[in-house]
Coordinates of C-alpha atoms and ligand atoms in Angstrom, one line a residue:
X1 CA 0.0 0.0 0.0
X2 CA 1.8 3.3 -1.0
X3 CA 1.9 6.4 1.5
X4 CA 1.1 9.0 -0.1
X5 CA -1.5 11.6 0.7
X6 CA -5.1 12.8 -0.9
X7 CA -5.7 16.1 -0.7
X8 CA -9.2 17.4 -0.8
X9 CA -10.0 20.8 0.7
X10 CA -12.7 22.4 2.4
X11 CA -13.4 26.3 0.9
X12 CA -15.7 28.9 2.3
X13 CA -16.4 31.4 0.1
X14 CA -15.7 35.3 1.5
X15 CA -18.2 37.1 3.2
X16 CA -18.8 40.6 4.2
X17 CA -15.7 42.0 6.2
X18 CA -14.1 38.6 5.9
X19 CA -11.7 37.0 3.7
X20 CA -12.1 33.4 2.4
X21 CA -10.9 30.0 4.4
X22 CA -10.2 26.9 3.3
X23 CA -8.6 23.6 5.0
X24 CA -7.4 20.5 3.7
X25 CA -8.0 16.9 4.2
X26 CA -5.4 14.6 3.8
X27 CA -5.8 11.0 3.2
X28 CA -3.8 8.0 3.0
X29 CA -2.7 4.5 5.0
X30 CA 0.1 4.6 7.1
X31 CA 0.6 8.0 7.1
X32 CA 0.6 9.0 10.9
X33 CA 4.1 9.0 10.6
X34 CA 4.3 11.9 7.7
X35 CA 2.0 14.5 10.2
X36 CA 5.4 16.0 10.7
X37 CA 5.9 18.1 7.6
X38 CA 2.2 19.1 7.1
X39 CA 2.4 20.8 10.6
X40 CA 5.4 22.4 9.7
X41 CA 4.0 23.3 6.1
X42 CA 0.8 24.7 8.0
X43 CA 2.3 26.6 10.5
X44 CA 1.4 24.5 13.2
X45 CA 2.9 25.9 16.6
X46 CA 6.2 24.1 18.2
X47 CA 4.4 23.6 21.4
X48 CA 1.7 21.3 20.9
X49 CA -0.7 19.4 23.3
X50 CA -2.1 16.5 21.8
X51 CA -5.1 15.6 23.4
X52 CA -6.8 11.6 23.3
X53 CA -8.0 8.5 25.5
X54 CA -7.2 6.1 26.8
X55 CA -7.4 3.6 24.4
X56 CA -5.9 5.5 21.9
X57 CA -3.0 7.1 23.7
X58 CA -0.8 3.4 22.7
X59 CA -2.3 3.1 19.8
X60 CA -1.8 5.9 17.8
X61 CA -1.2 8.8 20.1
X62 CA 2.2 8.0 20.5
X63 CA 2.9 7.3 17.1
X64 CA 1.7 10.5 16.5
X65 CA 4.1 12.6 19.2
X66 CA 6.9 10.7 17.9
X67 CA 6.3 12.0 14.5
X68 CA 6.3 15.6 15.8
X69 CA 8.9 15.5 18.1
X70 CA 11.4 14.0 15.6
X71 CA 10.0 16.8 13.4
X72 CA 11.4 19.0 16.4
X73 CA 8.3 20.0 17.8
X74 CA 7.4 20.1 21.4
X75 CA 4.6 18.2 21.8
X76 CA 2.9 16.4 25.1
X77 CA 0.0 14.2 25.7
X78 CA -3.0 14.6 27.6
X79 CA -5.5 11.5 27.9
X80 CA -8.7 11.4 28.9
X81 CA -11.1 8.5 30.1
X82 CA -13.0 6.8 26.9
X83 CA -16.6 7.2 26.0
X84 CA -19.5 9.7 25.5
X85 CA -20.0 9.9 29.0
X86 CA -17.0 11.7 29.3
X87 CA -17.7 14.5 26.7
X88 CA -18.6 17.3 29.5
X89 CA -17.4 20.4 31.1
X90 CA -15.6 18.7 33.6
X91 CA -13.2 16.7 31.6
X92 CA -12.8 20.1 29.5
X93 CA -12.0 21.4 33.3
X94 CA -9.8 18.6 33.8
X95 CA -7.7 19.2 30.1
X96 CA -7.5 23.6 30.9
X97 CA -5.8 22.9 34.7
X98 CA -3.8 20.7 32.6
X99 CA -2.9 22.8 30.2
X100 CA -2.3 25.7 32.5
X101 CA -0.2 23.7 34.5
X102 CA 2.1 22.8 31.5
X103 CA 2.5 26.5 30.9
X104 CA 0.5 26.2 27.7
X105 CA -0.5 30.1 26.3
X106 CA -1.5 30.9 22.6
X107 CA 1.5 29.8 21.0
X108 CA 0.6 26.4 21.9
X109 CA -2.0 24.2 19.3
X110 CA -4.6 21.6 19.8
X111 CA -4.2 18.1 17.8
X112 CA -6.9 15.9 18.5
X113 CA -6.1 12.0 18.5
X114 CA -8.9 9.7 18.6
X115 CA -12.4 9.3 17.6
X116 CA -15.3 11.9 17.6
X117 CA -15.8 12.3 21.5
X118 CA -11.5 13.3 21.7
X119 CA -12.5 15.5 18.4
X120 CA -15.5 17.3 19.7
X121 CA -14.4 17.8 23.5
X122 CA -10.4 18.5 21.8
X123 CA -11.4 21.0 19.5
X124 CA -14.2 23.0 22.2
X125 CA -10.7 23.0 24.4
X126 CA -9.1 25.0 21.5
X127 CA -12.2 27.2 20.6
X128 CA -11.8 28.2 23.9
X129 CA -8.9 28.1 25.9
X130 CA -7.2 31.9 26.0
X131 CA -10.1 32.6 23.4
X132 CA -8.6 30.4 20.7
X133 CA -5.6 27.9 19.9
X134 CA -4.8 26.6 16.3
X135 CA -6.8 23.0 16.0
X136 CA -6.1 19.8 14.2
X137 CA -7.9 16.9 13.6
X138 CA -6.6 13.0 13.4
X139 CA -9.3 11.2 13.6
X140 CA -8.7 7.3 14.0
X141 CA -12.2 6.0 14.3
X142 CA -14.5 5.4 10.8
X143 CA -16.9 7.7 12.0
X144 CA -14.9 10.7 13.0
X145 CA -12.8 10.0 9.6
X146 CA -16.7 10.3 7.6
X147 CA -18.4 12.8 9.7
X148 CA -17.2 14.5 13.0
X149 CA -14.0 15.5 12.1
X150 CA -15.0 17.8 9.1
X151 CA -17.1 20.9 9.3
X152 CA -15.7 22.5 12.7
X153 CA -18.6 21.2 14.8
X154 CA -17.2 20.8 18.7
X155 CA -18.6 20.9 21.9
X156 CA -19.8 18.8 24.7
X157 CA -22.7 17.2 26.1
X158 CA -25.3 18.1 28.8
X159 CA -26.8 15.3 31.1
X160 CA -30.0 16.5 29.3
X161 CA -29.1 16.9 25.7
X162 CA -26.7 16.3 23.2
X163 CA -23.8 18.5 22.5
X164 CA -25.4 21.6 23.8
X165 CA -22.4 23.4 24.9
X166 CA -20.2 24.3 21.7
X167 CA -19.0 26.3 18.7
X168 CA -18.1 26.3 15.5
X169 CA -14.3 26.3 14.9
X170 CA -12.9 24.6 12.0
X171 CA -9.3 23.0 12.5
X172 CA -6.0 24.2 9.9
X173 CA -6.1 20.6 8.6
X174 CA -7.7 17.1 9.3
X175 CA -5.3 14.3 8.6
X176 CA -7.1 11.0 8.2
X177 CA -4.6 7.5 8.4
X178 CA -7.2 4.8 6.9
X179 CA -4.6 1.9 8.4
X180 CA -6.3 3.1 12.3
X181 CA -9.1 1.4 11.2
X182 CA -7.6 -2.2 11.8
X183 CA -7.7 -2.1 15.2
X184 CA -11.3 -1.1 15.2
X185 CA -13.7 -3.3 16.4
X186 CA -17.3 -4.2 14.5
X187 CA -19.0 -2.6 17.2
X188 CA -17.3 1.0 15.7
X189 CA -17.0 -0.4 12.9
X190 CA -21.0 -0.7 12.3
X191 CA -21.3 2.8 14.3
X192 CA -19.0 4.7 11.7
X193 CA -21.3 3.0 9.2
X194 CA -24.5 4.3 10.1
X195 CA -23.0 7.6 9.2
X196 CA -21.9 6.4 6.0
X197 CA -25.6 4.9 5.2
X198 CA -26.6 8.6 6.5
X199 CA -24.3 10.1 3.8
X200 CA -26.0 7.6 0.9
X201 CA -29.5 8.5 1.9
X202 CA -29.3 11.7 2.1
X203 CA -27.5 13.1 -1.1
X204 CA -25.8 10.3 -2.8
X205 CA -28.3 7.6 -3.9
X206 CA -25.3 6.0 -5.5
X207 CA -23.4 5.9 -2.4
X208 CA -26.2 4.2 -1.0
X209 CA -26.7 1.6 -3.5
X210 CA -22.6 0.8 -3.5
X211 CA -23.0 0.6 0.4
X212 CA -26.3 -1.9 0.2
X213 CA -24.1 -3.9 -2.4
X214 CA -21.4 -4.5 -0.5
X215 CA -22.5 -4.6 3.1
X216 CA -21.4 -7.6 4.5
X217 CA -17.9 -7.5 3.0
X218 CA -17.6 -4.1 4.2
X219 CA -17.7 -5.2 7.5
X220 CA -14.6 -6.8 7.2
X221 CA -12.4 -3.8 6.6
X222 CA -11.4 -4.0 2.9
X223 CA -8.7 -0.6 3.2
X224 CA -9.4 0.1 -0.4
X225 CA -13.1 0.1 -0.3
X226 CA -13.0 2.2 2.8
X227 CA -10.4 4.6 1.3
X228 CA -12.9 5.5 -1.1
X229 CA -15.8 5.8 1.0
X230 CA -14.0 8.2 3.7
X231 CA -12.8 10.0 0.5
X232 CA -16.6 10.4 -1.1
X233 CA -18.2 10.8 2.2
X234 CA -15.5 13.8 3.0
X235 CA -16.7 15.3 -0.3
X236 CA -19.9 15.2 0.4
X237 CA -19.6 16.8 3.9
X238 CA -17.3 19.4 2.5
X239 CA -20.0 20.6 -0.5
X240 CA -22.7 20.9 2.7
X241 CA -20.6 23.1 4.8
X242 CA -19.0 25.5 2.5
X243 CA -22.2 26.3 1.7
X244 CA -23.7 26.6 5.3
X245 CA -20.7 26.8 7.9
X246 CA -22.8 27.6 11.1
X247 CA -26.1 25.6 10.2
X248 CA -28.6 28.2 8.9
X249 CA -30.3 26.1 7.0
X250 CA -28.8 24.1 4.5
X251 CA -26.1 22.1 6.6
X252 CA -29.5 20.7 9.0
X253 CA -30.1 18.0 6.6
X254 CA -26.9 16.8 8.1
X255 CA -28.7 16.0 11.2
X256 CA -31.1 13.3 9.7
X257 CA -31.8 10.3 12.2
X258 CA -29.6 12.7 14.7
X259 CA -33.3 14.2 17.1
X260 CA -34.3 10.6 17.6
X261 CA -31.1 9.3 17.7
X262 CA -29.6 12.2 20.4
X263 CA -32.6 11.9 22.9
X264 CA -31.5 8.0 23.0
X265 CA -28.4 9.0 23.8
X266 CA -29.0 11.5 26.0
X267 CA -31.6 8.9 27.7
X268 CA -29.1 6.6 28.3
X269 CA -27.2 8.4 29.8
X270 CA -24.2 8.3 27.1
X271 CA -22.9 5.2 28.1
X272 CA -25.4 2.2 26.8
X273 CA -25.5 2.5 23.0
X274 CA -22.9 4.6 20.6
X275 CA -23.4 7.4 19.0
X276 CA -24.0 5.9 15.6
X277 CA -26.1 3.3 17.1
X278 CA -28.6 5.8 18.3
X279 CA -28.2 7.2 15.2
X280 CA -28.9 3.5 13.6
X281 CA -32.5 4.1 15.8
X282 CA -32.6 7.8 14.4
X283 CA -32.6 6.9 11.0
X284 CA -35.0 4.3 11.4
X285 CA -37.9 5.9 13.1
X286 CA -37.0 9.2 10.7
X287 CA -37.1 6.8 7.8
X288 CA -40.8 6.1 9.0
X289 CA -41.6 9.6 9.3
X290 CA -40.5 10.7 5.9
X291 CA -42.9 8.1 4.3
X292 CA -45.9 10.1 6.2
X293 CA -44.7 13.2 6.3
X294 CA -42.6 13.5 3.0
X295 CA -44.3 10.9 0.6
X296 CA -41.1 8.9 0.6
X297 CA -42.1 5.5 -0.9
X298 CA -42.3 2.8 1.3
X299 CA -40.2 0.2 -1.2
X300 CA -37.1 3.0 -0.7
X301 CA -38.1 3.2 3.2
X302 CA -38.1 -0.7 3.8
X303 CA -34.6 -0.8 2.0
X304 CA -33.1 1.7 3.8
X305 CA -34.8 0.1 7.2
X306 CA -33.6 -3.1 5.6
X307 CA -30.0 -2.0 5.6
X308 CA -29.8 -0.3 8.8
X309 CA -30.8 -3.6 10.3
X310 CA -27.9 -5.1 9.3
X311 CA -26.0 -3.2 11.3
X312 CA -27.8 -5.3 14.1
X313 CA -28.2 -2.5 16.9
X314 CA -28.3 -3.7 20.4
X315 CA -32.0 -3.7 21.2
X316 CA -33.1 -0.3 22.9
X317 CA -32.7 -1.1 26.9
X318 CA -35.9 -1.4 28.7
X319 CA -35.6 1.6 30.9
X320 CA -36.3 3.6 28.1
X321 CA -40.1 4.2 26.4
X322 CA -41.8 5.9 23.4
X323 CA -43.2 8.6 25.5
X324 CA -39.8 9.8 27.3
X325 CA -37.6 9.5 23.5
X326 CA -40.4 12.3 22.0
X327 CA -40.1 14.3 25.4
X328 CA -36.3 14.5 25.1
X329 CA -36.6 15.2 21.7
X330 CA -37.5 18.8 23.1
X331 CA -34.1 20.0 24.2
X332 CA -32.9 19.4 20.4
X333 CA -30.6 22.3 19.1
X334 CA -32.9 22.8 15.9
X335 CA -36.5 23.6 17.9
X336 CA -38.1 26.6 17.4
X337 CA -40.9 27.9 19.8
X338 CA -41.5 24.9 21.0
X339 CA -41.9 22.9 18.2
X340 CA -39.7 19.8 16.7
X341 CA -37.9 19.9 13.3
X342 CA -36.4 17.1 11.2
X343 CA -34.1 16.2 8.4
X344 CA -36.4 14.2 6.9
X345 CA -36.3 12.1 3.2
X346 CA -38.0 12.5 0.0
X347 CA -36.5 10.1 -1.6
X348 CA -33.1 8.0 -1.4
X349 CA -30.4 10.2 -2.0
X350 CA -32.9 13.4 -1.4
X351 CA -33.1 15.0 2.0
X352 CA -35.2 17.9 3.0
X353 CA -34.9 19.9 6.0
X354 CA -36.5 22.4 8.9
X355 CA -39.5 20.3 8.5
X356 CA -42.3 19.9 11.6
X357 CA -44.0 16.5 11.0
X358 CA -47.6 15.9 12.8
X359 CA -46.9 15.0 16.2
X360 CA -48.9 12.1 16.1
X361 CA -46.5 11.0 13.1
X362 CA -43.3 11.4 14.8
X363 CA -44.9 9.5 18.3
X364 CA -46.2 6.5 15.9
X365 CA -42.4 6.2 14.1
X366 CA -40.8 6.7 17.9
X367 CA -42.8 3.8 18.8
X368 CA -41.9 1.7 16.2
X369 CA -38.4 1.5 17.3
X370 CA -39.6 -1.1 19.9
X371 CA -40.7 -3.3 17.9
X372 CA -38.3 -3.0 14.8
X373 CA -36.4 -6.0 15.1
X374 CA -39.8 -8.1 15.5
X375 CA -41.5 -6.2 12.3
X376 CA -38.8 -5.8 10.2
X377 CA -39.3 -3.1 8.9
X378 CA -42.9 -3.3 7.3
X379 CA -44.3 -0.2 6.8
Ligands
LIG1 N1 -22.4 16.0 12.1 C1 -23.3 16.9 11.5 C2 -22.6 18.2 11.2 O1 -21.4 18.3 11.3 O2 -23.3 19.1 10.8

């Protein structure tokens, strides 16, 4: 497999009073060690913390400060304890005294090391800390290489909602090292895939089909067939933000299977399903929505239903109901005076968004979810 990097970049277009930005996203296997010279090339700062978890810090992390200290930078690693749980204020608390205590001021930069929780909770550190450190992005999990690591989204969760606490702060480069996906297990490895099945349904119908084709083998990583998907899905993400960096509109459609699939999480408390298996959900009872609310037909809705079953979800734990998932679908980011608002489908590879569904709708699809497994999908 040769090392050599793909470079796609992420543009936004000037504004009033502002000039335009663009990043790059580089690609490639077995390129951790290479992170060196981009830095250098992108004026990344000598004194860098690199922040990840702990189950990434002997993974990859170290590969990582190895690169940029023989690169003669100065970097240091700070680790924080794995899982959603942990994406809050306090482990941001935690990673500031840290970083205060290392003597860390604004000639110091952010590289995030790990999957979308290090990401989001890294780069909300750097939005932040002294009002603003340079960011980057390495993001070793398939999801945060498809989704979380592109568009500047970071923040933290609330007990009661998902990532309620945040900004918008895009990083000088994202550097994606497709060989990180070996150690993954299938458990991530079906989570970063409900993201890729989002990417399909939404605006790539075929995306979608190439994913329905090929889903079992895909769940074996096949480097090459992954390559391409991060590559197309990074596209795809890129065209959505450029045109709607801070989620006026457009970049909501982003968000489909995401107010289901949040409240779950936020139900359970982080810690019971992943993020893309709540997502899995999301898409699921969404899916069911669209065909009431949107007139998406039900052959393209038991398909997608169809396919998102085969990630095989753990079943939705019992302490959980219909009733409580539509409640908590109130402290979504995208309400407006009270009332809910999807991402919703009109056809595969068609998404619509800012649309408010009959409640009754949304409550029938919501309950669905507990007997999905049981009805396969019949609509
Ligand atoms: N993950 C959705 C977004 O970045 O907008």
């Amino acid at each position: 497999m040769d090392r050599s990097l793909s470079k796609l970049t992420v543009a936004f277009p000037a504004d009033e009073g502002s000039t335009s930005r663009s990043y790059p996203i580089y690609t490639g296997h077995g390129i951790l060690s290479m992170i060196g010279p981009v830095a250098s090339e992108l004026h990344i700062p000598e004194r860098i913390i690199i922040i990840t978890d702990a189950n990434i810090e002997n993974l990859y992390a170290g590969h990582v400060y190895s690169a940029l200290l023989n690169f003669g930078f100065r970097p240091e690693i700070i680790s924080i304890p794995a899982g959603e749980k942990h994406k809050t204020l306090d482990t941001v608390r935690f990673v500031y005294d840290k970083m205060h205590d290392a003597g860390c001021g604004r000639d110091t930069a952010v590289i995030a090391v790990g999957g979308g929780v290090v990401g989001d909770l890294a780069g909300f550190v750097a939005a932040t800390y002294h009002r603003g450190i340079p960011f980057v992005q390495v993001p070793t999990t398939l999801l945060a290489q498809v989704d979380s690591s592109v568009g500047g989204k970071v923040g933290v969760n609330l007990p009661y909602g998902k990532n309620l606490v945040g900004a918008f702060y895009q990083p000088r480069f994202v550097f994606i090292d497709t060989k990180t996906l070996i150690t993954l297990s299938q458990r991530e490895l079906r989570s970063g895939m409900a993201e890729v099945i989002k990417y399909g349904t939404i605006l790539d119908g075929e995306l979608f089909e190439m994913i329905a084709g090929v889903i079992d083998s895909l769940l074996i990583p096949d480097i090459n067939l992954y390559s391409d998907i991060i590559e197309r899905c990074c596209a795809l993400k890129a065209s959505v933000v450029e045109r709607d960096e801070r989620e006026s509109g457009y970049r909501e459609i982003l968000n489909f299977g995401h107010t289901v699939g949040h409240a779950i999480e936020a139900l359970t408390g982080y810690s019971t399903l992943t993020h893309g298996e709540a997502i899995t959900y999301g898409m699921m009872a969404e899916t069911h929505t669209s065909v009431n609310h949107c007139g998406l037909p039900k052959e393209e809705a038991h398909r997608l239903c169809s396919l998102l079953l085969r990630l095989s979800p753990p079943p939705l734990p019992d302490t959980i109901d219909d009733e409580q998932i539509y409640l908590a679908m109130f402290n979504d980011k995208k309400v407006r005076s009270g009332v809910l608002r999807f991402s919703l489908i009109n056809k595969i590879g068609d998404a619509a968004f800012g649309e408010s569904p009959e409640p009754h709708y949304v409550k029938q699809s919501v309950r669905k979810l507990f007997t999905i497994y049981k009805d396969e999908c019949e609509y």
